[in-house]
mmCIF file of C-alpha atoms in Angstrom:
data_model
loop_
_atom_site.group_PDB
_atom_site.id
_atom_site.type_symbol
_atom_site.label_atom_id
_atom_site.label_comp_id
_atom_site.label_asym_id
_atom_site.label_seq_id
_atom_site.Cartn_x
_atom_site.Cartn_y
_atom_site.Cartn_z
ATOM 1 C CA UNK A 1 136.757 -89.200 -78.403
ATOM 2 C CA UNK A 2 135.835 -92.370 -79.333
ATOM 3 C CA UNK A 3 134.357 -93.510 -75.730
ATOM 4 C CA UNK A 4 133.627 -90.932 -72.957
ATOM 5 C CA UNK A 5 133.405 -92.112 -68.890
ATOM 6 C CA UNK A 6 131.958 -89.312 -67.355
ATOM 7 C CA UNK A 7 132.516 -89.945 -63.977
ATOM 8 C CA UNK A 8 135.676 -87.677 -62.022
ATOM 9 C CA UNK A 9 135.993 -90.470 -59.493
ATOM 10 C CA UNK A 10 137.428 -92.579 -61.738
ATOM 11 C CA UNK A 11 140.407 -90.508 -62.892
ATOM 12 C CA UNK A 12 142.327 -90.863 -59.429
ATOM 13 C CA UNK A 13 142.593 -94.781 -60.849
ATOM 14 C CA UNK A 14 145.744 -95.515 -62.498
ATOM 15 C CA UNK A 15 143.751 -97.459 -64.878
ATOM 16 C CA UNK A 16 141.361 -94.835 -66.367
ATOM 17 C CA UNK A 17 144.303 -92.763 -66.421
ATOM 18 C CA UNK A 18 145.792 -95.249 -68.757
ATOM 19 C CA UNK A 19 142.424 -96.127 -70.695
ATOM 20 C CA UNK A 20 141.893 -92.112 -71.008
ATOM 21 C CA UNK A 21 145.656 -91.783 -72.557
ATOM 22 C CA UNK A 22 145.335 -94.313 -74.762
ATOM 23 C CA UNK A 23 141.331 -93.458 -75.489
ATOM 24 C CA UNK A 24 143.138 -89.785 -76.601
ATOM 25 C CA UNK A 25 146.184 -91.314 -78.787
ATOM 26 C CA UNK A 26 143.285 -93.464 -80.681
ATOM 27 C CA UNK A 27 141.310 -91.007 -81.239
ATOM 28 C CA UNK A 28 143.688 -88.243 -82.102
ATOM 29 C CA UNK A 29 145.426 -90.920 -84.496
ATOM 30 C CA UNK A 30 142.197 -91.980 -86.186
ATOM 31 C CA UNK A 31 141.253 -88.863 -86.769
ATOM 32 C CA UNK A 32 144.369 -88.182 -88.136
ATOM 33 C CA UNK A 33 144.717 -90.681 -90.248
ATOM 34 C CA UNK A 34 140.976 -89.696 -91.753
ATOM 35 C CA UNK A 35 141.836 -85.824 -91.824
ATOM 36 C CA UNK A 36 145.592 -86.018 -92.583
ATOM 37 C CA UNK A 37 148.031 -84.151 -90.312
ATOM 38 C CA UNK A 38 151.456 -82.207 -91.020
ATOM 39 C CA UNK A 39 153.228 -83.655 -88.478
ATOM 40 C CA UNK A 40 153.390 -87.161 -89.498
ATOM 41 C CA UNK A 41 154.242 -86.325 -93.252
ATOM 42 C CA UNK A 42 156.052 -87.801 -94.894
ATOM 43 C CA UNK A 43 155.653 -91.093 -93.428
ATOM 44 C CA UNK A 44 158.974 -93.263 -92.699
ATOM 45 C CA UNK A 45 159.654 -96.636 -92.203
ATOM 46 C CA UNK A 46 162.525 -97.228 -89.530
ATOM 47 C CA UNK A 47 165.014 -100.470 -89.546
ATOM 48 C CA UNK A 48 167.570 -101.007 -87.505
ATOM 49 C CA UNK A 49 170.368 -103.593 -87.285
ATOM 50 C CA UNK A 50 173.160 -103.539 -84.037
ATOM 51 C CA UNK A 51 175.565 -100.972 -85.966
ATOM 52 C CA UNK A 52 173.069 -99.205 -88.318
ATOM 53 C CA UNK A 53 169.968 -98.349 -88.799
ATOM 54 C CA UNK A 54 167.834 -97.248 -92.425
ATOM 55 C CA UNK A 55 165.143 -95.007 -92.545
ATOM 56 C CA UNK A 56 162.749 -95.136 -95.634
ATOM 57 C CA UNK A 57 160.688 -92.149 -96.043
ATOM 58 C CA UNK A 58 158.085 -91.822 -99.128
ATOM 59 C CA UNK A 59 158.409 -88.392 -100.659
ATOM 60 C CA UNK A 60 157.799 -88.519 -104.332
ATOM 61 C CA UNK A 61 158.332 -85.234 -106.196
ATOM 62 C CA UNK A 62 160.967 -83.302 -104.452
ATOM 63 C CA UNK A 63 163.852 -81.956 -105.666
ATOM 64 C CA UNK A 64 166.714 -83.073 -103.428
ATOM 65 C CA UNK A 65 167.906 -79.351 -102.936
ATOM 66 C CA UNK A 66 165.024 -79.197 -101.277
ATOM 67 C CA UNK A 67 165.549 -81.856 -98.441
ATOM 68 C CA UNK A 68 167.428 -80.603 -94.943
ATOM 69 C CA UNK A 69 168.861 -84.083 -93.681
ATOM 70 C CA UNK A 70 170.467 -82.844 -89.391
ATOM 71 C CA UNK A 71 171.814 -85.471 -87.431
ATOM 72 C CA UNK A 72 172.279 -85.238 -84.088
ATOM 73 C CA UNK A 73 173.365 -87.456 -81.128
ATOM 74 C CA UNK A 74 170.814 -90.210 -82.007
ATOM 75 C CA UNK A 75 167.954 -87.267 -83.609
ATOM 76 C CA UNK A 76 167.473 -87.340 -87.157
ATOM 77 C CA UNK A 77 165.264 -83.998 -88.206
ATOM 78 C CA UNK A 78 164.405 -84.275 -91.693
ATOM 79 C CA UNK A 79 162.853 -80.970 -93.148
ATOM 80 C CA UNK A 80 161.819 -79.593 -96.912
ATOM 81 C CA UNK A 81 159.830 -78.212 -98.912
ATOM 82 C CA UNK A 82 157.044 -79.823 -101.407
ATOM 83 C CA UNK A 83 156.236 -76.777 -104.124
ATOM 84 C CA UNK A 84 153.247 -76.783 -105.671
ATOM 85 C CA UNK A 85 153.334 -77.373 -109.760
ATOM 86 C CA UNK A 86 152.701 -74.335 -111.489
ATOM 87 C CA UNK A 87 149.148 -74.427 -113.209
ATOM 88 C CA UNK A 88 149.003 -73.012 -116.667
ATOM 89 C CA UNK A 89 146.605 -70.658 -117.412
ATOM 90 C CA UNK A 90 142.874 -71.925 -117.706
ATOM 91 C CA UNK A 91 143.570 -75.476 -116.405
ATOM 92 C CA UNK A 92 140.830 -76.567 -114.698
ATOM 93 C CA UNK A 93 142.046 -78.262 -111.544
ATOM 94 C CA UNK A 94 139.280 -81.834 -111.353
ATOM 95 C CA UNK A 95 141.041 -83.525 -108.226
ATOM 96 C CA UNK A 96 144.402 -82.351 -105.937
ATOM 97 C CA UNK A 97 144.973 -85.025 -103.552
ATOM 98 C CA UNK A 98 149.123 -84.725 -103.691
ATOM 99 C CA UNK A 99 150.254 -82.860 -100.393
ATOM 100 C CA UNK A 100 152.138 -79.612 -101.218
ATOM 101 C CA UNK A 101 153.922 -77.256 -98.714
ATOM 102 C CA UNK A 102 156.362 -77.448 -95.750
ATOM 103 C CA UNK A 103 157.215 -80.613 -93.848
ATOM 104 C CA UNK A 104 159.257 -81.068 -90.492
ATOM 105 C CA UNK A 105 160.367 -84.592 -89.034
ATOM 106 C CA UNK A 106 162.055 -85.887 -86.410
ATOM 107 C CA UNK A 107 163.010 -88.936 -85.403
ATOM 108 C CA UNK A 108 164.771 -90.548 -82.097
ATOM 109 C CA UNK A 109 166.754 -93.431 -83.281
ATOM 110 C CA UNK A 110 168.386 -96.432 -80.872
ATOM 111 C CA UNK A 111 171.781 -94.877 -80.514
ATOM 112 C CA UNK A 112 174.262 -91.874 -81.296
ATOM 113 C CA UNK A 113 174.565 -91.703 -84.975
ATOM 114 C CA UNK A 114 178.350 -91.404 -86.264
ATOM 115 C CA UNK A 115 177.329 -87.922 -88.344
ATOM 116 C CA UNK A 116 180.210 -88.162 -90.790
ATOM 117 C CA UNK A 117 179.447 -91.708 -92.215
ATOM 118 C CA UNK A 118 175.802 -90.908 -92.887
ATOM 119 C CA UNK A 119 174.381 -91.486 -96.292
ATOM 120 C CA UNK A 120 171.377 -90.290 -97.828
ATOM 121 C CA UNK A 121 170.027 -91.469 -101.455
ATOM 122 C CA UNK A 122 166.694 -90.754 -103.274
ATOM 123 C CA UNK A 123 165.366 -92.705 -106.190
ATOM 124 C CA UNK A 124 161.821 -93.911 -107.467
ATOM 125 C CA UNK A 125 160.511 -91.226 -104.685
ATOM 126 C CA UNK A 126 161.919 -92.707 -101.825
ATOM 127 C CA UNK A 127 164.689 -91.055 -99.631
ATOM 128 C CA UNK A 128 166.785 -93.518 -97.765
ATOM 129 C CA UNK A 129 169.190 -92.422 -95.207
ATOM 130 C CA UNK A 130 171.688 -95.051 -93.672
ATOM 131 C CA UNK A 131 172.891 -93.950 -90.569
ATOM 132 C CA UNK A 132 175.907 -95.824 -89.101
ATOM 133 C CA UNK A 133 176.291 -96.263 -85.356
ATOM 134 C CA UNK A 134 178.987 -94.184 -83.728
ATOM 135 C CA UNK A 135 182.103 -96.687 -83.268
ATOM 136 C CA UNK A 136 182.983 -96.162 -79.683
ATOM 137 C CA UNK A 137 179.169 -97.153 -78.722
ATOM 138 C CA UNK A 138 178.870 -100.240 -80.697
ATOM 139 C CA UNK A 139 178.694 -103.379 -78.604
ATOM 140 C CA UNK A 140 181.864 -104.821 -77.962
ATOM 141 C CA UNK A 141 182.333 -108.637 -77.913
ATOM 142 C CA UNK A 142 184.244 -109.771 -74.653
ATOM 143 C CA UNK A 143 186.052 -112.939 -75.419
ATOM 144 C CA UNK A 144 186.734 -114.915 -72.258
ATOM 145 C CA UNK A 145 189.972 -116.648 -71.661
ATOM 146 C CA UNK A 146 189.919 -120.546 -70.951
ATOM 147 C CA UNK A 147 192.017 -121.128 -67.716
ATOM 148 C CA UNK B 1 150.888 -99.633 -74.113
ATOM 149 C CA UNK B 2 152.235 -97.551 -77.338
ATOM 150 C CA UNK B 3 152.274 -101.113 -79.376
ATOM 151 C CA UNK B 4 148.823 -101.920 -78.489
ATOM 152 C CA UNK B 5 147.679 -98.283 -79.326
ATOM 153 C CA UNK B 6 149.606 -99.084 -83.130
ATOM 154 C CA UNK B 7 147.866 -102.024 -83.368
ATOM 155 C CA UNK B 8 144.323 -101.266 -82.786
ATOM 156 C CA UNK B 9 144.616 -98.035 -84.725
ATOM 157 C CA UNK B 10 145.721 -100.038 -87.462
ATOM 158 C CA UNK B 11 142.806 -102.402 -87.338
ATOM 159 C CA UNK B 12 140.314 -99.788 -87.204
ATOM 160 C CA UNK B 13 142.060 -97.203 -90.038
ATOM 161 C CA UNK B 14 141.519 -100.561 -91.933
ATOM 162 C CA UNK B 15 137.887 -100.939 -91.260
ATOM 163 C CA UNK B 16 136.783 -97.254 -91.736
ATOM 164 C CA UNK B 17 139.163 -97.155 -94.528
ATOM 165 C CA UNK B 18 138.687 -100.488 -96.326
ATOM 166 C CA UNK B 19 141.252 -99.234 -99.074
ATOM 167 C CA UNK B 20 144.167 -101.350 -98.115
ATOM 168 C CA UNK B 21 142.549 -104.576 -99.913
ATOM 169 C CA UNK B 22 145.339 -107.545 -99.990
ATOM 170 C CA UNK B 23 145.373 -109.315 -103.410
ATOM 171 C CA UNK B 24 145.941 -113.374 -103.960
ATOM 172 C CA UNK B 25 149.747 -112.759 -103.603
ATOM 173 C CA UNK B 26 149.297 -110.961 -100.317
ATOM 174 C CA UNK B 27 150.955 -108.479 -101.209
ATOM 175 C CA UNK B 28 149.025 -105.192 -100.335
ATOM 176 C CA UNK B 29 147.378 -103.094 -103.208
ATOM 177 C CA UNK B 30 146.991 -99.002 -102.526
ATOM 178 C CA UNK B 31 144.997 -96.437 -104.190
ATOM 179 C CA UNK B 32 147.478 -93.747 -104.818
ATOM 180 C CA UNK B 33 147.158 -90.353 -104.454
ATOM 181 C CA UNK B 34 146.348 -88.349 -107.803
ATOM 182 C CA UNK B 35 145.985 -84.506 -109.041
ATOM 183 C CA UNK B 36 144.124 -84.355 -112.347
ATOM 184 C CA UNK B 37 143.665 -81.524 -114.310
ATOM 185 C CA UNK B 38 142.464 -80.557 -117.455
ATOM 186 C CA UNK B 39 143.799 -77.818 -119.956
ATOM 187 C CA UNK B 40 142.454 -76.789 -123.662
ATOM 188 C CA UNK B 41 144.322 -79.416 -125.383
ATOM 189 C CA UNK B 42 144.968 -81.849 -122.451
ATOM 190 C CA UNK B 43 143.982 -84.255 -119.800
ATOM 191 C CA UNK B 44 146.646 -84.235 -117.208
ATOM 192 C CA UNK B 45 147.156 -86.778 -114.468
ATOM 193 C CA UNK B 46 149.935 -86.792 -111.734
ATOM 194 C CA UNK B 47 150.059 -90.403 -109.824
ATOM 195 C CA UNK B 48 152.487 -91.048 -107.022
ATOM 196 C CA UNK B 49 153.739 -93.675 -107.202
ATOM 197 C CA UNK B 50 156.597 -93.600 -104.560
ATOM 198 C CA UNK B 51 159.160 -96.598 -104.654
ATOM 199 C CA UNK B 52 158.392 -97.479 -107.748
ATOM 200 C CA UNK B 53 160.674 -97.852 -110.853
ATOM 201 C CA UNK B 54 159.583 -96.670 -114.556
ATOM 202 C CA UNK B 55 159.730 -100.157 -115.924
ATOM 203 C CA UNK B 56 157.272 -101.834 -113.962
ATOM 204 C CA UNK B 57 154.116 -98.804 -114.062
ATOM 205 C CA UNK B 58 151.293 -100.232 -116.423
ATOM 206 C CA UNK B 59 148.951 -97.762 -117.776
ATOM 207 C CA UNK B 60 146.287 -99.058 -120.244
ATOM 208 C CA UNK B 61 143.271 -97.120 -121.495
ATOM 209 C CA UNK B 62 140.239 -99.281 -123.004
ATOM 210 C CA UNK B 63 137.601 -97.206 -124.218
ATOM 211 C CA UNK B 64 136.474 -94.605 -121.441
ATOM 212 C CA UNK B 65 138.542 -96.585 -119.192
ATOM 213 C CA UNK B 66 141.906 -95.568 -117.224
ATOM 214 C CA UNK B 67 144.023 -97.794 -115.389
ATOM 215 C CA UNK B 68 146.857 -96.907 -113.804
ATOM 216 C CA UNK B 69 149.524 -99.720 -112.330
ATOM 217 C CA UNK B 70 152.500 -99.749 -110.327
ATOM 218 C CA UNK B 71 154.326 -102.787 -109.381
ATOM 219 C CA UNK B 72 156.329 -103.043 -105.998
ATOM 220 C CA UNK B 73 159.698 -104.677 -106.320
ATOM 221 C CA UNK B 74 160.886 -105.745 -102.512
ATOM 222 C CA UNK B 75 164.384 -105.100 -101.813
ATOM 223 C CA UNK B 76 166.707 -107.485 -101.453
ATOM 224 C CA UNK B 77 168.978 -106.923 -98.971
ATOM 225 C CA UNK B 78 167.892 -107.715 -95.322
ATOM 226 C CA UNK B 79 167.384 -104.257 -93.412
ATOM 227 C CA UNK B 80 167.120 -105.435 -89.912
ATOM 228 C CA UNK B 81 164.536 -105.239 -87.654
ATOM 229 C CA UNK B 82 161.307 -102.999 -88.129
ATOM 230 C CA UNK B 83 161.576 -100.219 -85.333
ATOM 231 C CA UNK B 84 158.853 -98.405 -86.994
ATOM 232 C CA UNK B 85 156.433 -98.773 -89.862
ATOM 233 C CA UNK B 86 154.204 -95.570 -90.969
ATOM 234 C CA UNK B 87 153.985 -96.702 -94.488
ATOM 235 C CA UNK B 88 153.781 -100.604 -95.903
ATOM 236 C CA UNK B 89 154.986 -101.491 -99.647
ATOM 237 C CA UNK B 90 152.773 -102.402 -102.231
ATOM 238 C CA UNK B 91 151.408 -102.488 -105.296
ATOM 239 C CA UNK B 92 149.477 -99.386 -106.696
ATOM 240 C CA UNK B 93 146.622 -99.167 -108.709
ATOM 241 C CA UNK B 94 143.930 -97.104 -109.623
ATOM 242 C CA UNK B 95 141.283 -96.698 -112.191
ATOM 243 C CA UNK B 96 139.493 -93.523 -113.761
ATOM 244 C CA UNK B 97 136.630 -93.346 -116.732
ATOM 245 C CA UNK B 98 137.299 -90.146 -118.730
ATOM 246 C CA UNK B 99 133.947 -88.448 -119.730
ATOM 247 C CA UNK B 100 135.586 -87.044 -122.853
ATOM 248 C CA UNK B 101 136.750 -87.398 -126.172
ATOM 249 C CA UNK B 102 140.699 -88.363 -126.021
ATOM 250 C CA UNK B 103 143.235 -89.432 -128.239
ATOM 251 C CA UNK B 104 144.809 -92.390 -126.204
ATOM 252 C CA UNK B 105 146.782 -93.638 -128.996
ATOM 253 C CA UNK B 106 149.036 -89.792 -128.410
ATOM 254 C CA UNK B 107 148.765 -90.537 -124.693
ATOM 255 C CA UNK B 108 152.633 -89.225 -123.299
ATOM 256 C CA UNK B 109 153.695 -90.680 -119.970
ATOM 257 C CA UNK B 110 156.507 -89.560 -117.644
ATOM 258 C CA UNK B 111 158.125 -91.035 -114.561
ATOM 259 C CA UNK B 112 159.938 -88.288 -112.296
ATOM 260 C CA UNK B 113 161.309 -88.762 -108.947
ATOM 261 C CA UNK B 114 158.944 -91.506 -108.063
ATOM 262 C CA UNK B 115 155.756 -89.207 -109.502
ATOM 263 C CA UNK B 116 153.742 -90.731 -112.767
ATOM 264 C CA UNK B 117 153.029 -87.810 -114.957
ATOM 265 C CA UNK B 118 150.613 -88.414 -118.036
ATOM 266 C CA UNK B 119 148.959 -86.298 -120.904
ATOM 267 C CA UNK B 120 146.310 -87.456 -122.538
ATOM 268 C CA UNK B 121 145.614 -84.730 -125.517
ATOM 269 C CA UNK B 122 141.939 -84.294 -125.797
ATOM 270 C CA UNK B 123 139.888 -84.984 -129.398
ATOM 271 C CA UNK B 124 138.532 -81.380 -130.801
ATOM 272 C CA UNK B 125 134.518 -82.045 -130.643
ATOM 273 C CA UNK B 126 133.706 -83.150 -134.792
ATOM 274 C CA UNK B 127 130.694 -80.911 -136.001
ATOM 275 C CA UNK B 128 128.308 -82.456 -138.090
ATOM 276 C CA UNK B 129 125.765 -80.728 -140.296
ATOM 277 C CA UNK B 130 123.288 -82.273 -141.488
ATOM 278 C CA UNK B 131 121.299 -81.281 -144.238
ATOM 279 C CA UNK B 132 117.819 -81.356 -144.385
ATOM 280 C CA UNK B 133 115.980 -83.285 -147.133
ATOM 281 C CA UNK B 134 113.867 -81.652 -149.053
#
């Protein structure tokens, strides 16, 4: 924790509550971000427009048989596997700072996804997914009738 | 309350970090994460280098000296509006001194899947005798 309050009276105030929840998401986050964590790799960038949306995600190295893209409603779960490169014998290993192993995502996105239009490309190390927005929940323009 | 939280996290992974320098052009300039390793013959390094294309990766080695570039092309198509940003593009670059003998000149580099591989084949050690005088 990166600041402590030890006093019990104060948590019945809405606003320690709120300091002490975001006092824990800093600190878990920092620490994080020092320590590295599994559950936010690989990190993703999310855009969105009215009808679609784009999410970047940087995962150099895979092989694409090893990606799982599910779409669901408006949940993307993106899930693989990073294998380790096989060492030859009597290579001295100096520095490993590439993350190997298993990786789970998932992401909430805006609206319900139309699952058949979605399209998922990886070059350079980066997978893109476009993900359309389902047709009968796009916003509909309401022209109005002069009179 | 979750914007504010991104926000000050960011600021202060930036101060304890300190790694996410921004260059003249503002555009942002990351250490990239490496595995080297060393075989009998070989120096290996694997850079990622993750939204980067072949053509624009600069290695150069000057003396003991390895430095490894990457150059960040932005896209150019609008993508809408940022819902969420874990990562920010930039440029990549790193530098290394090798404490051995190499050949650089029969230096091999690979790009794969946004991953810079490169071999640097190591010198065999010369031995020297040298005679006494009499």
């Amino acid at each position: 924790m990166l600041f402590r309050i030890l006093d019990p009276q104060t948590k019945a105030n809405q606003f320690w509550r709120d300091f002490d929840r975001l006092n824990d998401e800093l600190t878990r986050s920092i620490l994080d971000s020092q320590f590295g964590s599994a559950s936010n790799y690989p990190p993703v960038n999310v855009y969105t427009k009215e009808d679609e949306a784009l999410v970047t995600c940087l995962l150099p190295g895979i092989e694409t048989d090893h990606i799982d893209i599910n779409v669901k409603d408006n949940l993307l779960s993106i899930h693989g596997r990073k294998k380790a490169e096989e060492l030859a014998e009597g290579t001295e290993v100096h520095r490993r700072e590439i993350y190997n192993g298993e990786f789970h995502r998932t992401l909430e996105l805006p609206f319900r996804v139309d699952q058949e239009h979605v399209l998922a490309k990886y070059s350079n190390g980066v997978l893109n997914i476009h993900l359309p927005r389902r047709e009968e929940d796009k916003p509909k323009k309401v022209s109005i009738i002069a009179g | 309350m979750n914007t504010l939280t991104k926000e000050i996290k960011q600021e202060v992974t930036e101060a304890v970090e300190g790694k996410d320098q921004k260059s003249a052009s503002n555009v942002r300039v990351y250490s990239p994460n490496v595995d080297v390793m060393e075989t009998e013959e070989a120096i290996l390094f694997r850079v990622e280098m993750p939204g980067v294309d072949q053509s624009s990766v600069e290695i150069s080695i000057e003396k003991d000296q390895l430095i490894l570039e990457g150059k960040f092309v932005p896209p150019a198509e609008s993508r809408g509006q940022v819902r969420l940003a874990e990562y920010k593009e930039g440029n990549y670059f790193r530098k290394f001194t090798i404490g051995k003998a190499i050949h650089s000149d029969k230096a091999i580099a690979k790009m794969k899947n946004g991953i810079l591989e490169l071999t640097i084949p190591k010198m065999e050690p010369k031995k020297t005798k040298i005679e006494i005088q009499k």
